[in-house]
Amino acid sequence: MVDNNRAKELKAFDDTKAGVKGLVDSGIVHIPKIFVTPALTENEFSAKNLDSDSNIVNVQIPVIDLKGINEDDFRRRRIVEEVGEACKTWGFFQVVNHSVPQHVMDEMISGVKSFNEQSSEKKMEFYSRDNLKKVKFNSNFDLYSSKAANWRDSLTCVMAPNPPTQDELPEACREELLQYSEHVRKLGHTIFELLAEALGLKPNHLLDMDCAKGQFIISHYYPPCPEPNKTLGITKHTDPDFFTILLQDQIGGLQINHQNQWIDIHPVTGALVINLGDLLQLLSNDKFKSAEHRVLSKQIGPRISIACFFTTQFQPFDTLYGPIKELLSDENHALYKETTVRDYVSYYNSRGLGAHPSLLHLRLNPSI
Ligand code: OGA
Ligand code: NI
């Protein structure tokens, strides 16, 4: 049954073009119904392992030190092993000494803060749901397809292969975006090499498959939430890309679903979080994992995070991606059909966050 009232409320919220921050600025004390996440109020949120105050789950995703990666073969082999282990077990790890300067990361976070905290008129100029736009600001890319809206506003910028012109980028974070995206692109290349090596392939294997050709950056702003137990910052999901490099501030709230438990990814000063996306799980034929994650909403904030997605979804590329042939054998048959990046992402986006994992749609024999 179509819920007309909900549809109207979604449209009214979207039409304000002021996002979740607009609601908070208006002084609300109860969150609007469109944000209430039913599963949270019923059971998920109250599970004891989710109680981050009591620290019942104290496991951490691996923190990998990239120092010496290009100077010392022995050191590099050790790092490749650590990366491989993290990708098999978690699909998530953090990196330190990754060569993105601290000031570049700090400036990126403050740039995003300034963008969101400038006058709403200026911000509204960027408000759009048009996927052909290289730069757009909105609240909940899946507002109309998800079951519950999230407590978050986002600015999306497609930075490669053809970056936006200076004028297209918002003034409040223009320099910061250009600077940060360049550094993160370089780090991305290094990570593609490490992943290929960890799969037992030549360092250039994934780069030669054009996996690093596209990059877009989503800068998230999670305003403080008056009723954090009723809604999420981001619903649980996997990322539909090759991998994501995430910069988060010190507020916390990011969690990974590991063996059916939600585990906090604590902010580590100076670190960047790397998480594998569905396309790498597909290429690796399930050797590497694309793990589910989510962000809790919090009474404190704003929380700011910047996710750099490596994907070519915005390009008209018709390259087909499937399990890498070199990894297959009589004992290890292909588990997935091939797909273009675009087709995969449009399927993923049509369903909204929180749906059944999209990768299952490509599974050759879903029963095994
Ligand atoms: C994402 C994401 C996490 C965060 O953008 O896909 O999972 O901490 N972001 O904002
Ligand atoms: Ni994500």
XYZ file of C-alpha atoms and ligand atoms in Angstrom:
379
model
C 0.000 0.000 0.000
C 1.306 3.428 -0.858
C 1.508 5.683 2.166
C 0.353 9.014 0.784
C 0.991 10.849 3.968
C 4.591 9.696 4.086
C 5.088 10.608 0.428
C 3.778 14.103 1.177
C 6.030 14.524 4.198
C 9.074 13.395 2.218
C 8.293 15.863 -0.529
C 7.721 18.694 1.947
C 11.065 17.969 3.627
C 12.855 17.738 0.265
C 11.286 21.020 -0.868
C 12.778 22.917 2.077
C 16.220 22.218 0.502
C 17.590 22.872 3.972
C 18.248 19.235 4.850
C 18.353 17.750 8.328
C 20.371 20.714 9.545
C 17.400 22.914 8.642
C 15.180 20.855 10.969
C 17.674 21.100 13.811
C 18.081 24.846 13.298
C 14.308 25.241 13.515
C 14.525 23.898 17.069
C 12.610 20.604 16.798
C 12.695 18.327 19.852
C 11.031 15.295 18.258
C 12.223 13.870 14.992
C 9.653 13.828 12.137
C 8.039 10.447 11.449
C 9.795 9.994 8.101
C 13.084 9.525 10.026
C 11.866 6.929 12.507
C 13.531 3.570 11.809
C 11.104 0.789 12.841
C 13.750 -1.939 13.349
C 15.575 0.268 15.828
C 12.615 0.899 18.052
C 11.676 -2.797 18.020
C 14.888 -4.690 18.643
C 18.111 -3.857 16.875
C 19.073 -0.835 18.863
C 18.475 -2.402 22.226
C 20.705 -5.436 21.590
C 23.315 -5.465 24.316
C 26.271 -5.518 21.965
C 25.117 -2.194 20.590
C 25.476 -0.467 23.892
C 28.648 1.412 23.121
C 28.818 2.815 26.672
C 29.286 -0.569 28.242
C 32.036 -1.583 25.810
C 30.889 -5.169 25.689
C 32.496 -5.637 22.323
C 36.025 -4.396 22.462
C 37.440 -5.766 19.231
C 39.007 -3.382 16.734
C 39.485 -3.538 12.998
C 43.203 -3.772 12.069
C 45.280 -0.587 11.953
C 47.962 -0.990 9.256
C 51.097 1.174 9.220
C 52.083 1.984 5.610
C 55.461 3.445 6.586
C 58.316 2.237 4.361
C 56.014 0.726 1.770
C 58.065 1.890 -1.209
C 61.509 1.688 0.375
C 61.741 -1.794 1.696
C 60.612 -5.008 -0.070
C 60.420 -6.965 3.123
C 58.266 -4.294 4.755
C 55.996 -4.170 1.698
C 55.458 -7.938 1.745
C 54.529 -7.734 5.408
C 52.020 -4.920 4.686
C 50.524 -6.891 1.771
C 49.986 -9.825 4.145
C 48.287 -7.615 6.702
C 46.060 -6.076 4.028
C 45.127 -9.526 2.677
C 44.270 -10.811 6.145
C 42.162 -7.718 6.929
C 40.271 -7.980 3.627
C 39.469 -11.661 4.179
C 38.439 -11.308 7.796
C 36.887 -7.867 7.986
C 36.672 -6.100 4.640
C 37.712 -3.064 6.713
C 40.984 -1.671 8.054
C 42.499 1.649 9.030
C 45.793 2.984 7.659
C 48.316 5.304 9.287
C 51.432 6.892 7.740
C 49.488 6.890 4.497
C 51.078 10.101 3.172
C 47.933 12.286 3.190
C 49.156 15.209 5.339
C 47.292 15.852 8.590
C 46.624 19.487 7.663
C 44.970 18.415 4.384
C 42.602 16.144 6.316
C 41.874 18.786 8.965
C 41.192 21.416 6.308
C 38.869 19.069 4.447
C 36.794 18.517 7.585
C 36.607 22.252 8.332
C 35.747 23.014 4.685
C 32.787 20.637 4.848
C 31.705 22.191 8.140
C 31.813 25.675 6.570
C 29.852 24.504 3.531
C 27.062 23.122 5.709
C 27.057 25.989 8.164
C 26.949 28.826 5.635
C 23.650 30.595 4.911
C 21.020 28.193 3.608
C 20.455 30.290 0.460
C 23.986 29.561 -0.760
C 23.713 25.885 0.077
C 20.341 25.596 -1.661
C 21.882 26.569 -4.974
C 23.539 23.147 -4.949
C 20.471 21.203 -3.800
C 19.653 18.613 -6.461
C 18.915 14.949 -7.182
C 20.129 15.126 -10.762
C 22.676 12.349 -11.291
C 24.148 14.107 -14.289
C 25.398 16.906 -12.049
C 29.019 16.588 -10.976
C 28.404 18.593 -7.833
C 25.227 18.317 -5.801
C 24.018 18.733 -2.253
C 21.014 16.903 -0.809
C 19.697 15.016 2.166
C 19.355 11.232 1.712
C 20.167 10.281 -1.897
C 17.597 7.497 -1.460
C 14.956 9.642 0.270
C 12.117 8.323 -1.886
C 13.154 4.655 -2.046
C 14.312 3.871 1.501
C 12.033 2.728 4.333
C 13.244 5.430 6.732
C 15.185 8.614 6.109
C 18.585 9.087 7.782
C 19.815 11.932 9.976
C 22.354 13.234 7.458
C 22.999 15.770 4.696
C 25.558 15.140 1.957
C 27.549 16.970 -0.679
C 28.594 14.762 -3.620
C 31.378 15.755 -6.031
C 32.562 13.628 -8.942
C 36.316 14.351 -8.961
C 37.697 11.952 -11.617
C 38.151 11.335 -14.479
C 36.950 14.835 -15.418
C 36.948 17.055 -12.343
C 34.445 19.884 -12.066
C 35.667 23.360 -12.978
C 36.610 25.687 -10.126
C 33.312 27.530 -10.565
C 31.252 24.382 -10.255
C 32.683 23.584 -6.816
C 31.247 25.351 -3.758
C 33.450 28.179 -2.635
C 33.278 27.128 1.029
C 35.319 23.962 0.411
C 36.691 24.333 -3.136
C 40.422 24.409 -2.388
C 40.048 21.780 0.292
C 38.240 19.378 -2.049
C 40.780 19.800 -4.837
C 43.672 19.301 -2.487
C 42.224 16.390 -0.555
C 40.954 14.521 -3.615
C 44.367 14.648 -5.240
C 46.116 13.195 -2.187
C 43.475 10.558 -1.719
C 43.644 9.579 -5.402
C 47.340 8.822 -4.969
C 46.678 6.808 -1.840
C 43.935 5.004 -3.764
C 46.473 3.887 -6.381
C 48.709 2.485 -3.672
C 45.776 0.610 -2.128
C 44.793 -0.861 -5.536
C 48.363 -2.165 -5.857
C 48.359 -3.641 -2.377
C 45.000 -5.315 -2.967
C 46.200 -6.831 -6.256
C 49.348 -8.139 -4.569
C 47.290 -9.510 -1.688
C 45.235 -11.443 -4.250
C 48.471 -12.908 -5.640
C 48.312 -10.786 -8.818
C 50.748 -8.294 -10.350
C 50.671 -4.898 -8.596
C 49.146 -3.259 -11.689
C 46.399 -5.798 -12.248
C 43.466 -3.797 -10.860
C 44.817 -0.499 -12.209
C 45.064 -2.071 -15.681
C 41.402 -3.066 -15.395
C 40.560 0.664 -15.074
C 39.316 0.254 -11.501
C 41.007 3.502 -10.410
C 39.669 5.636 -13.243
C 36.705 7.117 -11.366
C 36.556 8.864 -8.021
C 33.754 10.667 -6.273
C 33.680 12.247 -2.871
C 30.651 12.329 -0.585
C 31.035 14.691 2.327
C 28.570 13.870 5.071
C 27.264 16.177 7.761
C 25.413 14.462 10.632
C 23.715 17.138 12.766
C 23.144 16.435 16.472
C 19.947 14.411 16.874
C 17.397 15.079 19.641
C 16.198 11.443 19.610
C 19.218 9.327 18.622
C 17.558 6.046 19.614
C 14.927 6.428 16.928
C 16.929 7.018 13.776
C 20.268 6.309 12.129
C 22.936 8.478 10.525
C 23.244 5.905 7.737
C 21.226 2.716 7.474
C 23.258 -0.489 7.250
C 24.647 -1.061 3.771
C 27.632 -2.225 1.788
C 29.326 0.195 -0.607
C 28.670 -0.442 -4.331
C 32.220 0.520 -5.424
C 35.691 -1.066 -5.582
C 36.649 0.427 -2.223
C 36.129 3.540 -0.134
C 38.622 5.706 1.742
C 36.870 7.330 4.674
C 38.008 10.277 6.742
C 36.031 10.704 9.962
C 36.254 13.256 12.736
C 36.501 12.340 16.429
C 32.759 12.039 17.184
C 32.352 8.312 16.386
C 29.220 6.365 15.509
C 30.507 4.283 12.581
C 29.940 0.563 13.105
C 30.704 -2.587 11.139
C 28.612 -5.728 11.171
C 31.125 -8.457 11.974
C 29.870 -11.990 12.575
C 26.427 -10.562 13.338
C 27.644 -8.093 15.929
C 27.838 -4.367 15.534
C 31.364 -3.223 16.341
C 32.387 0.417 16.786
C 35.074 1.761 14.489
C 36.747 4.127 16.901
C 38.281 7.231 15.355
C 42.093 6.937 15.369
C 43.866 10.291 15.088
C 45.518 10.680 11.704
C 44.106 7.424 10.332
C 41.946 6.802 7.273
C 39.437 3.949 7.150
C 39.515 1.695 4.081
C 36.513 -0.480 3.324
C 36.107 -2.820 0.414
C 33.008 -2.462 -1.734
C 30.817 -4.990 -3.549
C 32.831 -4.775 -6.779
C 35.977 -6.017 -5.060
C 34.091 -8.869 -3.458
C 32.873 -9.710 -6.971
C 36.352 -9.458 -8.594
C 37.935 -11.532 -5.816
C 35.189 -14.179 -6.066
C 34.371 -13.779 -2.349
C 37.993 -14.025 -1.193
C 37.667 -10.450 0.026
C 34.607 -9.135 1.828
C 32.407 -6.117 1.337
C 31.194 -5.663 4.915
C 27.946 -4.111 6.072
C 28.331 -0.925 8.050
C 26.178 1.900 9.392
C 26.407 5.121 11.374
C 24.446 5.760 14.565
C 22.957 9.177 15.115
C 24.110 10.990 18.231
C 22.958 13.690 20.544
C 26.331 15.374 20.124
C 27.628 16.770 16.895
C 27.757 17.654 14.106
C 29.762 14.628 12.990
C 31.611 15.084 9.721
C 32.969 12.360 7.488
C 34.302 12.336 3.952
C 33.939 9.181 1.887
C 35.977 8.824 -1.301
C 34.461 6.164 -3.553
C 36.570 4.537 -6.240
C 34.081 3.664 -8.962
C 33.327 4.535 -12.568
C 29.546 4.651 -12.110
C 29.312 8.168 -13.512
C 31.188 7.293 -16.703
C 29.678 5.630 -19.765
C 32.165 2.726 -19.489
C 30.922 -0.609 -20.807
C 33.734 -2.749 -19.382
C 32.376 -5.942 -17.853
C 33.554 -6.936 -14.379
C 33.314 -10.454 -12.982
C 35.501 -12.774 -10.908
C 39.134 -12.368 -12.072
C 40.064 -15.323 -14.315
C 43.510 -15.776 -12.750
C 41.850 -16.498 -9.409
C 39.554 -19.241 -10.730
C 40.277 -22.968 -10.922
C 38.460 -26.304 -10.953
C 38.087 -25.951 -7.193
C 37.187 -22.298 -7.306
C 34.414 -21.671 -9.821
C 33.090 -18.217 -10.627
C 30.377 -17.312 -8.123
C 29.095 -14.258 -9.977
C 27.873 -13.090 -13.372
C 29.654 -10.205 -15.032
C 28.274 -6.684 -14.875
C 29.124 -3.147 -15.904
C 29.687 -0.766 -13.019
C 26.773 1.378 -14.162
C 24.268 -1.469 -14.295
C 25.302 -2.655 -10.868
C 25.021 0.773 -9.280
C 21.661 1.559 -10.860
C 20.289 -1.694 -9.492
C 21.766 -0.860 -6.064
C 20.435 2.704 -6.072
C 16.964 1.691 -7.184
C 16.543 -0.272 -3.956
C 17.788 2.260 -1.394
C 19.958 1.536 1.608
C 19.008 -1.295 3.921
C 17.712 -3.664 1.253
C 18.937 -7.255 0.848
C 22.614 -7.242 -0.329
C 22.606 -6.231 -4.006
C 25.472 -8.564 -4.879
C 23.136 -11.552 -4.458
C 21.430 -10.363 -7.632
C 24.559 -11.426 -9.580
C 25.139 -14.674 -7.717
C 25.282 -17.592 -10.174
C 23.981 -20.247 -7.848
C 22.271 -18.545 -4.920
C 21.690 -21.836 -3.103
C 25.393 -22.527 -2.420
C 29.201 5.882 3.108
C 29.466 5.564 4.530
C 30.259 6.256 6.689
C 30.510 7.491 7.454
O 29.294 7.059 2.728
O 28.923 4.926 2.358
O 29.305 4.429 4.911
O 31.169 7.379 8.496
N 29.875 6.536 5.353
O 30.039 8.543 7.065
Ni 29.313 3.108 3.247
